[in-house]
């Protein structure tokens, strides 16, 4: 804890200095750019699809791309950014694994005169501001995603009593914080539902399965699972079937992302809905970076619009899924 406090104190003083730079560093227009993409992990289809999206965009956007993988460690993700700064990148695209631990990476890049774009997740909004500490956040409205999952459940659940187990994403990450807030606030408006347990599965399939197995023991009457992402939802389906339950018949599964396995689970009648959270950030990153280099004003939040996949349309979209 003491180390953390030192970091926080050091960080706050650094922010005070960095905060003095009201503007984010400029990006000069040039033929080729040395671009850093510091990925947090590659343990699920979503992460793999996002990283591929950046590699697939590099040549068409004149990027010499330096892409790293922190294997699920926020500390290593910070170290990866340090290394990119030392290599003299022109611009940094960062999906911060957790809101607070990645603040030093944002501040160091800013302090080194490197414009930072946060993709797919953000950092602590009480400390770092768009247009001041980073150029912009490119990503979805996670609160709305959680709210849409709850709305689908309210509209489509036919029972009198919904006993909900919630599988949360990575602790301290902006999607986990906001998807919880959005769902919990909206579902509270319908008194048929009660969230009896809420626990992190770290956005991972196997941990989602393990947590579901444990919560099923404690709450055998569960008939709804809300997972913050499809990987954990698929893991929960595995746990439920191993316990003799019938997902889609005696348990309603609601989730977020839109992966191929989730769309297949919807087609198979095991999952009710998945709210899209697209991983394909490469083209958007290119477009926004080019506008910034051209001196255009970039909004602090470049919002990605999300579709919703149900039994009505899953088969129409599975071929484009990842
Ligand atoms: C959302 C992204 C989340 C996905 C998960 O933008 O941060 O992280 O929803 C992924 O599947 O692990």
Short mmCIF file of C-alpha atoms and ligand atoms in Angstrom, two decimals:
data_model
loop_
_atom_site.label_atom_id
_atom_site.label_comp_id
_atom_site.label_asym_id
_atom_site.label_seq_id
_atom_site.Cartn_x
_atom_site.Cartn_y
_atom_site.Cartn_z
CA UNK A 1 0.00 0.00 0.00
CA UNK A 2 2.90 2.36 0.86
CA UNK A 3 4.34 1.99 -2.67
CA UNK A 4 0.94 2.85 -4.10
CA UNK A 5 0.73 5.97 -1.91
CA UNK A 6 4.17 7.14 -3.13
CA UNK A 7 3.04 6.58 -6.68
CA UNK A 8 -0.12 8.53 -6.08
CA UNK A 9 1.71 11.40 -4.43
CA UNK A 10 4.32 11.49 -7.17
CA UNK A 11 1.59 11.25 -9.75
CA UNK A 12 -0.45 14.09 -8.28
CA UNK A 13 2.58 16.41 -8.28
CA UNK A 14 3.31 15.30 -11.85
CA UNK A 15 -0.26 15.98 -12.84
CA UNK A 16 0.05 19.44 -11.29
CA UNK A 17 2.97 20.10 -13.60
CA UNK A 18 1.50 18.35 -16.61
CA UNK A 19 -1.80 20.04 -15.93
CA UNK A 20 -0.07 23.32 -16.52
CA UNK A 21 0.12 22.30 -20.18
CA UNK A 22 -3.45 23.19 -21.04
CA UNK A 23 -2.99 21.88 -24.59
CA UNK A 24 -2.08 18.35 -25.66
CA UNK A 25 1.14 17.98 -27.65
CA UNK A 26 0.83 18.74 -31.39
CA UNK A 27 1.35 16.12 -34.09
CA UNK A 28 3.17 17.43 -37.13
CA UNK A 29 2.04 16.21 -40.55
CA UNK A 30 4.61 13.94 -42.15
CA UNK A 31 4.91 11.06 -44.62
CA UNK A 32 5.27 8.31 -42.04
CA UNK A 33 4.59 8.12 -38.32
CA UNK A 34 6.13 5.97 -35.62
CA UNK A 35 2.97 4.81 -33.82
CA UNK A 36 2.77 3.04 -30.47
CA UNK A 37 -0.10 0.65 -29.67
CA UNK A 38 0.33 -0.75 -26.12
CA UNK A 39 -2.17 -3.62 -25.90
CA UNK A 40 -3.12 -4.93 -22.45
CA UNK A 41 -3.52 -8.66 -23.24
CA UNK A 42 -4.35 -11.13 -26.00
CA UNK A 43 -6.30 -13.74 -24.07
CA UNK A 44 -9.63 -13.38 -25.85
CA UNK A 45 -11.09 -12.91 -29.35
CA UNK A 46 -11.94 -9.27 -28.63
CA UNK A 47 -8.34 -8.30 -27.82
CA UNK A 48 -6.97 -10.31 -30.74
CA UNK A 49 -9.43 -8.63 -33.14
CA UNK A 50 -8.51 -5.16 -31.86
CA UNK A 51 -4.77 -5.75 -32.24
CA UNK A 52 -5.29 -7.18 -35.75
CA UNK A 53 -7.33 -4.08 -36.61
CA UNK A 54 -4.32 -1.87 -35.81
CA UNK A 55 -1.90 -4.05 -37.78
CA UNK A 56 -4.31 -4.14 -40.74
CA UNK A 57 -4.53 -0.33 -40.73
CA UNK A 58 -0.80 0.42 -40.37
CA UNK A 59 0.31 0.39 -44.01
CA UNK A 60 -2.68 2.33 -45.37
CA UNK A 61 -2.17 4.95 -42.66
CA UNK A 62 1.62 5.22 -43.14
CA UNK A 63 2.36 3.90 -39.67
CA UNK A 64 5.59 2.25 -38.56
CA UNK A 65 3.65 0.42 -35.85
CA UNK A 66 5.22 -0.62 -32.55
CA UNK A 67 2.68 -2.95 -30.92
CA UNK A 68 3.24 -4.54 -27.50
CA UNK A 69 1.22 -6.97 -25.34
CA UNK A 70 1.21 -6.60 -21.56
CA UNK A 71 -0.21 -10.13 -20.97
CA UNK A 72 -2.82 -8.84 -18.53
CA UNK A 73 -0.44 -6.79 -16.37
CA UNK A 74 -1.17 -3.08 -15.89
CA UNK A 75 2.37 -2.60 -14.59
CA UNK A 76 3.84 -4.14 -17.73
CA UNK A 77 1.54 -1.99 -19.87
CA UNK A 78 3.05 1.09 -18.17
CA UNK A 79 6.55 -0.30 -18.80
CA UNK A 80 5.67 -0.95 -22.44
CA UNK A 81 4.66 2.70 -22.83
CA UNK A 82 7.94 3.79 -21.20
CA UNK A 83 9.79 1.73 -23.79
CA UNK A 84 7.81 3.27 -26.65
CA UNK A 85 8.56 6.77 -25.37
CA UNK A 86 12.27 5.85 -25.32
CA UNK A 87 11.94 4.64 -28.91
CA UNK A 88 10.65 8.06 -29.93
CA UNK A 89 7.09 7.34 -31.02
CA UNK A 90 5.17 10.22 -32.58
CA UNK A 91 1.76 9.20 -31.19
CA UNK A 92 0.42 6.68 -28.66
CA UNK A 93 -2.79 4.65 -28.88
CA UNK A 94 -3.48 3.16 -25.44
CA UNK A 95 -6.30 0.84 -24.22
CA UNK A 96 -5.69 1.31 -20.46
CA UNK A 97 -6.34 -2.01 -18.70
CA UNK A 98 -7.40 -0.26 -15.47
CA UNK A 99 -8.40 3.36 -14.84
CA UNK A 100 -5.83 4.31 -12.15
CA UNK A 101 -2.66 2.21 -12.73
CA UNK A 102 -2.32 3.48 -16.31
CA UNK A 103 -2.42 7.17 -15.36
CA UNK A 104 1.42 7.37 -15.12
CA UNK A 105 1.70 6.10 -18.69
CA UNK A 106 -0.63 8.83 -19.96
CA UNK A 107 1.18 11.54 -17.98
CA UNK A 108 4.65 10.39 -19.03
CA UNK A 109 3.70 10.36 -22.72
CA UNK A 110 2.14 13.82 -22.36
CA UNK A 111 5.26 15.03 -20.56
CA UNK A 112 7.41 13.64 -23.40
CA UNK A 113 5.42 15.70 -25.91
CA UNK A 114 3.63 12.67 -27.36
CA UNK A 115 -0.13 13.01 -28.09
CA UNK A 116 -2.13 10.16 -26.49
CA UNK A 117 -5.39 8.69 -27.78
CA UNK A 118 -7.19 6.32 -25.37
CA UNK A 119 -8.95 3.51 -27.24
CA UNK A 120 -11.70 1.18 -25.99
CA UNK A 121 -11.12 1.99 -22.32
CA UNK A 122 -10.35 5.18 -20.43
CA UNK A 123 -8.46 6.33 -17.35
CA UNK A 124 -9.66 7.90 -14.09
CA UNK A 125 -11.74 10.90 -15.25
CA UNK A 126 -11.17 12.66 -11.93
CA UNK A 127 -7.45 12.89 -12.67
CA UNK A 128 -6.94 12.94 -16.44
CA UNK A 129 -9.02 15.08 -18.80
CA UNK A 130 -9.41 14.91 -22.58
CA UNK A 131 -7.92 17.93 -24.35
CA UNK A 132 -5.55 18.39 -21.41
CA UNK A 133 -3.80 15.13 -20.48
CA UNK A 134 -4.78 13.10 -23.57
CA UNK A 135 -6.29 14.13 -26.89
CA UNK A 136 -9.47 12.03 -26.78
CA UNK A 137 -11.15 8.76 -25.76
CA UNK A 138 -12.24 6.66 -28.73
CA UNK A 139 -14.86 4.17 -27.59
CA UNK A 140 -18.37 3.14 -26.68
CA UNK A 141 -20.74 4.44 -24.04
CA UNK A 142 -20.38 1.59 -21.53
CA UNK A 143 -23.11 2.96 -19.26
CA UNK A 144 -25.51 2.86 -22.20
CA UNK A 145 -24.37 -0.67 -23.08
CA UNK A 146 -25.28 -1.85 -19.57
CA UNK A 147 -28.57 0.02 -19.73
CA UNK A 148 -29.48 -1.56 -23.09
CA UNK A 149 -28.75 -5.04 -21.72
CA UNK A 150 -31.12 -4.29 -18.82
CA UNK A 151 -33.79 -2.88 -21.14
CA UNK A 152 -33.71 -6.01 -23.29
CA UNK A 153 -34.11 -8.13 -20.15
CA UNK A 154 -37.04 -6.03 -18.89
CA UNK A 155 -38.77 -6.31 -22.28
CA UNK A 156 -38.12 -10.01 -22.89
CA UNK A 157 -38.06 -11.75 -19.50
CA UNK A 158 -41.35 -13.58 -19.07
CA UNK A 159 -41.03 -14.71 -15.46
CA UNK A 160 -42.42 -13.06 -12.30
CA UNK A 161 -39.06 -13.09 -10.51
CA UNK A 162 -35.60 -12.52 -12.02
CA UNK A 163 -32.76 -13.76 -9.76
CA UNK A 164 -29.66 -12.19 -11.32
CA UNK A 165 -25.98 -13.17 -11.06
CA UNK A 166 -23.72 -10.46 -12.49
CA UNK A 167 -20.27 -11.33 -13.86
CA UNK A 168 -18.18 -8.16 -13.76
CA UNK A 169 -15.28 -7.30 -16.04
CA UNK A 170 -11.74 -6.47 -14.96
CA UNK A 171 -11.80 -4.75 -11.57
CA UNK A 172 -11.02 -1.04 -11.93
CA UNK A 173 -11.53 -0.94 -15.69
CA UNK A 174 -13.85 1.68 -17.19
CA UNK A 175 -16.08 -0.85 -19.03
CA UNK A 176 -16.58 -2.87 -15.83
CA UNK A 177 -17.35 0.23 -13.75
CA UNK A 178 -19.75 1.69 -16.30
CA UNK A 179 -21.46 -1.50 -17.49
CA UNK A 180 -22.28 -2.23 -13.86
CA UNK A 181 -23.61 1.29 -13.27
CA UNK A 182 -25.71 1.27 -16.46
CA UNK A 183 -27.26 -2.16 -15.90
CA UNK A 184 -27.79 -1.93 -12.13
CA UNK A 185 -29.45 1.50 -12.31
CA UNK A 186 -31.82 0.49 -15.14
CA UNK A 187 -32.77 -2.95 -13.77
CA UNK A 188 -33.63 -1.40 -10.39
CA UNK A 189 -36.60 0.22 -12.14
CA UNK A 190 -38.32 -3.19 -12.46
CA UNK A 191 -39.06 -4.77 -9.08
CA UNK A 192 -39.25 -8.27 -10.56
CA UNK A 193 -35.46 -8.39 -10.55
CA UNK A 194 -32.88 -8.80 -7.80
CA UNK A 195 -29.09 -8.96 -8.26
CA UNK A 196 -28.15 -11.62 -5.69
CA UNK A 197 -24.43 -11.73 -6.50
CA UNK A 198 -21.93 -9.65 -8.50
CA UNK A 199 -18.32 -10.78 -8.91
CA UNK A 200 -15.46 -10.21 -11.32
CA UNK A 201 -14.55 -12.80 -13.92
CA UNK A 202 -11.85 -10.46 -15.29
CA UNK A 203 -13.44 -10.50 -18.77
CA UNK A 204 -12.05 -14.06 -19.14
CA UNK A 205 -13.97 -17.17 -20.26
CA UNK A 206 -12.43 -19.63 -17.80
CA UNK A 207 -12.70 -17.32 -14.82
CA UNK A 208 -16.28 -16.57 -15.82
CA UNK A 209 -16.96 -20.31 -15.77
CA UNK A 210 -15.28 -20.79 -12.38
CA UNK A 211 -17.11 -17.84 -10.79
CA UNK A 212 -20.42 -19.04 -12.22
CA UNK A 213 -19.83 -22.54 -10.76
CA UNK A 214 -19.24 -21.00 -7.33
CA UNK A 215 -22.19 -18.61 -7.47
CA UNK A 216 -24.47 -21.37 -8.71
CA UNK A 217 -23.75 -23.30 -5.49
CA UNK A 218 -24.70 -20.26 -3.41
CA UNK A 219 -27.67 -19.27 -5.57
CA UNK A 220 -29.24 -22.39 -7.13
CA UNK A 221 -32.38 -20.33 -7.88
CA UNK A 222 -30.51 -18.06 -10.32
CA UNK A 223 -32.46 -17.64 -13.57
CA UNK A 224 -30.65 -14.64 -15.13
CA UNK A 225 -26.95 -14.09 -15.84
CA UNK A 226 -25.68 -10.64 -16.84
CA UNK A 227 -22.09 -10.84 -18.08
CA UNK A 228 -20.04 -7.69 -18.84
CA UNK A 229 -18.62 -9.50 -21.88
CA UNK A 230 -19.31 -12.51 -24.10
CA UNK A 231 -16.24 -14.45 -23.00
CA UNK A 232 -17.55 -14.63 -19.44
CA UNK A 233 -21.08 -15.31 -20.72
CA UNK A 234 -19.81 -18.33 -22.68
CA UNK A 235 -17.96 -19.53 -19.59
CA UNK A 236 -21.15 -19.15 -17.55
CA UNK A 237 -23.10 -21.17 -20.14
CA UNK A 238 -20.52 -23.96 -19.79
CA UNK A 239 -20.89 -23.94 -15.99
CA UNK A 240 -24.70 -23.92 -16.16
CA UNK A 241 -24.82 -26.84 -18.62
CA UNK A 242 -22.35 -28.83 -16.49
CA UNK A 243 -24.79 -28.34 -13.60
CA UNK A 244 -27.68 -29.65 -15.67
CA UNK A 245 -29.27 -26.26 -16.29
CA UNK A 246 -30.59 -25.25 -19.74
CA UNK A 247 -29.34 -21.74 -20.70
CA UNK A 248 -31.96 -20.06 -22.87
CA UNK A 249 -34.72 -22.15 -21.29
CA UNK A 250 -34.39 -21.99 -17.48
CA UNK A 251 -31.68 -19.27 -17.38
CA UNK A 252 -31.66 -16.06 -19.44
CA UNK A 253 -28.19 -14.90 -20.52
CA UNK A 254 -27.56 -11.22 -21.38
CA UNK A 255 -24.13 -10.01 -22.44
CA UNK A 256 -22.01 -7.44 -24.29
CA UNK A 257 -19.48 -7.50 -27.18
CA UNK A 258 -20.90 -9.40 -30.20
CA UNK A 259 -18.26 -12.13 -30.66
CA UNK A 260 -18.78 -15.03 -33.04
CA UNK A 261 -19.26 -17.51 -30.20
CA UNK A 262 -21.91 -15.27 -28.64
CA UNK A 263 -23.81 -14.92 -31.92
CA UNK A 264 -23.67 -18.70 -32.30
CA UNK A 265 -25.00 -19.11 -28.74
CA UNK A 266 -27.88 -16.78 -29.64
CA UNK A 267 -28.59 -18.80 -32.81
CA UNK A 268 -28.51 -21.98 -30.69
CA UNK A 269 -31.05 -20.44 -28.29
CA UNK A 270 -28.65 -20.37 -25.31
CA UNK A 271 -28.08 -16.59 -25.10
CA UNK A 272 -30.75 -13.88 -25.32
CA UNK A 273 -28.84 -10.78 -26.33
CA UNK A 274 -25.37 -9.29 -26.76
CA UNK A 275 -24.94 -5.51 -27.06
CA UNK A 276 -22.18 -4.77 -29.55
CA UNK A 277 -18.85 -3.33 -28.39
CA UNK A 278 -16.76 -3.26 -31.54
CA UNK A 279 -13.01 -4.03 -31.32
CA UNK A 280 -12.23 -2.69 -34.80
CA UNK A 281 -10.52 0.55 -33.74
CA UNK A 282 -7.76 0.68 -36.37
CA UNK A 283 -9.55 2.71 -39.08
CA UNK A 284 -11.04 5.14 -36.54
CA UNK A 285 -7.62 5.62 -34.94
CA UNK A 286 -6.15 6.45 -38.35
CA UNK A 287 -8.92 8.90 -39.21
CA UNK A 288 -8.75 10.76 -35.89
CA UNK A 289 -4.95 10.91 -35.89
CA UNK A 290 -4.89 12.38 -39.41
CA UNK A 291 -7.46 15.02 -38.42
CA UNK A 292 -5.44 15.91 -35.33
CA UNK A 293 -2.24 16.24 -37.40
CA UNK A 294 -4.14 18.51 -39.81
CA UNK A 295 -4.97 20.79 -36.88
CA UNK A 296 -8.66 19.89 -36.67
CA UNK A 297 -10.47 20.13 -33.32
CA UNK A 298 -11.00 16.61 -31.89
CA UNK A 299 -13.89 16.10 -29.42
CA UNK A 300 -12.78 14.73 -26.05
CA UNK A 301 -14.92 11.64 -26.68
CA UNK A 302 -15.12 10.15 -30.16
CA UNK A 303 -18.10 7.89 -29.47
CA UNK A 304 -18.53 4.55 -31.23
CA UNK A 305 -22.15 3.58 -31.97
CA UNK A 306 -23.11 0.02 -31.00
CA UNK A 307 -25.68 -2.32 -32.54
CA UNK A 308 -27.58 -5.02 -30.60
CA UNK A 309 -27.69 -8.70 -31.57
CA UNK A 310 -30.63 -11.00 -30.75
CA UNK A 311 -32.35 -14.05 -32.28
CA UNK A 312 -33.84 -11.63 -34.82
CA UNK A 313 -30.48 -10.75 -36.46
CA UNK A 314 -27.60 -12.88 -35.10
CA UNK A 315 -27.54 -15.14 -38.17
CA UNK A 316 -27.31 -12.06 -40.43
CA UNK A 317 -24.11 -10.88 -38.73
CA UNK A 318 -22.20 -14.00 -37.69
CA UNK A 319 -20.12 -14.05 -40.88
CA UNK A 320 -18.58 -10.63 -40.04
CA UNK A 321 -18.05 -11.54 -36.35
CA UNK A 322 -14.62 -12.20 -34.77
C1 LIG B 1 -14.59 -2.79 -24.39
C2 LIG B 1 -13.32 -3.54 -24.01
C3 LIG B 1 -13.66 -4.80 -23.26
C4 LIG B 1 -14.49 -5.80 -24.03
C5 LIG B 1 -13.99 -7.05 -23.41
O1 LIG B 1 -14.22 -1.65 -25.12
O2 LIG B 1 -12.49 -2.75 -23.19
O3 LIG B 1 -12.43 -5.45 -22.96
O4 LIG B 1 -15.86 -5.60 -23.88
C6 LIG B 1 -12.51 -6.78 -23.45
O5 LIG B 1 -14.35 -8.21 -24.09
O6 LIG B 1 -11.78 -7.65 -22.67
#
